[in-house]
XYZ file of C-alpha atoms in Angstrom:
234
model
C -58.761 -9.980 0.992
C -60.050 -13.598 0.924
C -59.489 -15.706 3.697
C -58.050 -19.434 3.324
C -57.388 -22.182 6.336
C -55.132 -25.019 4.847
C -55.804 -27.712 7.271
C -53.374 -30.324 6.410
C -50.780 -32.337 8.593
C -47.791 -32.775 6.039
C -45.409 -29.931 6.056
C -44.520 -30.954 2.754
C -48.029 -30.411 1.482
C -48.899 -27.151 3.461
C -45.316 -25.620 1.909
C -46.778 -26.737 -1.538
C -50.100 -25.558 -1.451
C -48.494 -22.017 0.162
C -46.853 -21.953 -3.199
C -49.267 -22.646 -5.390
C -51.154 -19.634 -3.462
C -48.522 -17.245 -4.294
C -48.668 -18.202 -7.611
C -52.373 -18.002 -8.065
C -52.769 -14.684 -6.475
C -49.893 -13.390 -9.024
C -51.517 -14.708 -12.028
C -55.462 -13.843 -10.770
C -54.278 -10.862 -9.729
C -55.671 -11.221 -6.470
C -54.455 -11.608 -3.034
C -55.246 -14.126 0.134
C -54.613 -14.638 4.072
C -53.644 -17.956 4.074
C -53.589 -19.523 7.644
C -51.925 -23.150 7.980
C -53.426 -25.450 10.532
C -51.513 -29.410 11.432
C -54.645 -30.869 12.713
C -58.139 -30.476 12.382
C -59.037 -30.101 15.706
C -56.953 -27.292 15.901
C -59.152 -25.472 13.423
C -62.609 -26.448 14.834
C -61.368 -25.049 17.954
C -60.703 -21.736 16.450
C -63.543 -22.125 13.299
C -66.143 -19.361 13.800
C -67.454 -19.071 10.021
C -64.810 -16.309 9.083
C -62.688 -18.237 6.412
C -63.819 -18.184 2.687
C -61.722 -21.347 1.442
C -60.748 -24.656 3.503
C -58.232 -26.637 2.247
C -59.125 -29.863 3.970
C -56.722 -33.144 3.983
C -58.822 -36.188 4.719
C -56.453 -38.329 6.629
C -54.688 -36.607 9.695
C -54.430 -37.548 13.331
C -57.445 -37.134 15.377
C -60.392 -35.879 13.939
C -60.336 -36.738 10.111
C -61.124 -34.256 7.670
C -64.320 -36.047 6.216
C -66.024 -35.856 9.760
C -64.400 -32.255 10.320
C -66.368 -30.987 7.534
C -69.380 -32.155 8.697
C -68.705 -30.373 11.950
C -68.064 -27.083 9.551
C -71.384 -27.766 7.874
C -73.860 -27.482 11.604
C -72.075 -23.824 11.757
C -71.028 -22.817 8.215
C -73.233 -23.968 5.009
C -71.798 -21.538 2.572
C -67.635 -21.711 3.177
C -65.711 -23.379 0.412
C -64.228 -26.750 1.529
C -61.903 -28.130 -0.789
C -60.426 -31.937 0.014
C -56.538 -32.741 -0.406
C -56.258 -36.205 -0.735
C -54.902 -39.260 -2.217
C -58.056 -41.050 -1.465
C -60.674 -40.533 -4.746
C -63.062 -43.223 -3.114
C -63.664 -40.716 -1.037
C -65.607 -38.615 -3.630
C -69.016 -39.419 -2.795
C -69.178 -39.178 0.929
C -67.212 -35.517 0.151
C -69.764 -34.275 -2.230
C -72.229 -35.536 0.987
C -70.665 -32.524 2.911
C -70.837 -30.339 0.779
C -67.448 -30.226 -0.459
C -66.767 -27.970 -4.028
C -64.386 -30.783 -5.366
C -61.023 -33.005 -4.507
C -57.446 -31.666 -5.290
C -55.020 -35.130 -5.641
C -52.044 -35.314 -4.527
C -49.269 -35.180 -5.535
C -50.887 -31.761 -6.444
C -50.345 -30.631 -9.559
C -50.344 -26.588 -9.855
C -52.497 -26.847 -13.172
C -55.132 -28.967 -11.720
C -55.221 -26.684 -8.424
C -55.806 -23.282 -10.118
C -58.231 -24.700 -12.237
C -60.140 -25.468 -8.888
C -59.122 -22.325 -7.237
C -61.551 -20.576 -10.206
C -64.324 -22.703 -9.211
C -63.885 -21.984 -5.491
C -63.654 -18.052 -6.039
C -66.639 -18.237 -8.080
C -68.518 -19.738 -5.041
C -67.026 -17.398 -2.809
C -67.926 -14.232 -5.192
C -71.258 -14.895 -5.179
C -71.530 -16.022 -1.596
C -73.445 -12.742 -0.984
C -76.291 -13.603 -3.112
C -79.131 -15.863 -1.933
C -82.831 -15.205 -2.846
C -85.172 -13.901 0.510
C -88.568 -14.892 0.051
C -90.782 -11.918 1.768
C -94.926 -12.547 2.557
C -95.999 -9.184 1.931
C -99.724 -8.274 2.156
C -100.442 -8.900 -1.800
C -98.327 -11.724 -2.263
C -94.607 -13.137 -1.835
C -91.939 -10.739 -3.083
C -88.494 -12.050 -4.166
C -85.191 -10.046 -2.969
C -81.690 -10.498 -3.671
C -79.681 -10.760 -0.058
C -77.346 -8.360 -0.981
C -80.101 -5.730 -1.519
C -80.941 -5.667 1.954
C -79.704 -2.903 3.834
C -81.172 -4.128 7.570
C -83.805 -5.912 9.143
C -85.492 -4.538 12.562
C -87.945 -5.999 14.371
C -90.678 -4.319 16.765
C -93.723 -6.387 18.521
C -92.591 -9.507 16.667
C -92.846 -7.586 13.329
C -89.882 -7.249 10.809
C -89.470 -4.448 8.519
C -86.884 -5.014 5.921
C -85.295 -2.205 4.807
C -84.076 -2.756 0.556
C -83.289 -1.383 -2.326
C -86.996 -2.311 -3.874
C -88.495 -0.510 -0.479
C -89.294 -1.708 3.236
C -91.131 -4.517 3.877
C -93.472 -5.499 7.208
C -93.641 -9.211 7.569
C -94.306 -11.155 11.446
C -91.606 -13.036 12.514
C -88.177 -13.401 14.397
C -84.836 -11.492 14.141
C -82.958 -14.852 14.966
C -84.595 -16.641 12.053
C -83.826 -14.135 9.766
C -80.204 -14.085 10.686
C -79.919 -17.740 9.928
C -81.504 -17.708 6.432
C -78.971 -14.826 5.605
C -75.432 -15.664 4.058
C -73.244 -15.772 7.436
C -70.289 -13.113 7.525
C -72.627 -10.424 5.215
C -74.606 -9.463 8.632
C -74.267 -8.719 11.795
C -76.618 -7.574 14.737
C -75.907 -3.867 15.913
C -78.733 -4.647 18.523
C -81.360 -7.301 19.708
C -83.657 -5.612 17.462
C -81.693 -4.413 14.430
C -79.587 -6.713 11.797
C -77.442 -5.104 9.579
C -75.843 -5.774 5.910
C -72.357 -4.962 6.298
C -71.553 -4.328 2.856
C -74.330 -1.585 2.962
C -72.479 0.231 6.307
C -71.119 4.033 5.602
C -69.738 5.197 8.407
C -69.647 4.604 12.902
C -70.223 7.586 15.015
C -69.595 6.812 18.368
C -72.353 4.569 19.321
C -74.536 4.880 16.074
C -73.987 3.252 12.749
C -75.150 5.023 9.595
C -76.539 2.241 6.949
C -77.637 4.214 3.555
C -78.464 7.153 5.458
C -79.957 5.969 8.322
C -78.875 6.398 11.529
C -79.388 2.828 13.754
C -78.066 2.784 17.361
C -75.560 0.482 18.545
C -76.031 -1.149 21.659
C -73.875 -1.673 24.371
C -73.766 -5.612 24.600
C -73.953 -5.809 20.309
C -70.525 -3.701 19.564
C -67.810 -5.399 20.003
C -69.337 -8.138 18.220
C -70.684 -5.877 15.667
C -67.180 -4.186 14.879
C -65.472 -7.258 14.875
C -68.046 -8.744 12.271
C -67.574 -5.048 10.460
C -63.714 -5.253 9.896
C -64.005 -8.692 8.377
C -66.431 -8.181 6.172
C -64.167 -4.732 5.150
C -61.092 -7.291 4.880
C -63.134 -9.897 2.727
C -63.897 -7.480 0.254
């Protein structure tokens, strides 16, 4: 189930968007969890990269939608942002913050549905990102969806992937920043797991493609939260 945030201070437009989302669900045989926010500040206070699509009004009390989008992009380069506005002249600035598109008020369903189709394409491809791994003989290009987990020991990263295992010097922090947010999580300070490849959790162990990996006490809460959210998205 994909998560949508509706950040709109006008109750009438929030209701309209809820209605259109329900209609879109029925027509496309899909499902969403839609959450309303009256102000961008309320949304920013709780946002931690756990939404797939953000429908954002631009002119709101407090932080406006454009400034909010700039703050969101500092945390999440992947989330789909669509502005809901009657100000078409914001288009150029909107694209500067990586907005997918604009839905102009008054909102028409057909226009909304067409733009949602584009948004869903991006969401479905969100987990796909090329990762370049420097090997002893050259560079290996791997789709991020094909990475099972990455572990580090003595500053050496070992990528466990569908194409085999590869070792390269580096930091796990840099790898975490490079990979799609919401689809990877640390089970310990030395291991980053591709959540879609998790087969089972047994006590303090996570099984990934047949390998048993230790879940540290410090990482367990955040890891389990990330795993539950990833299951909800799928």
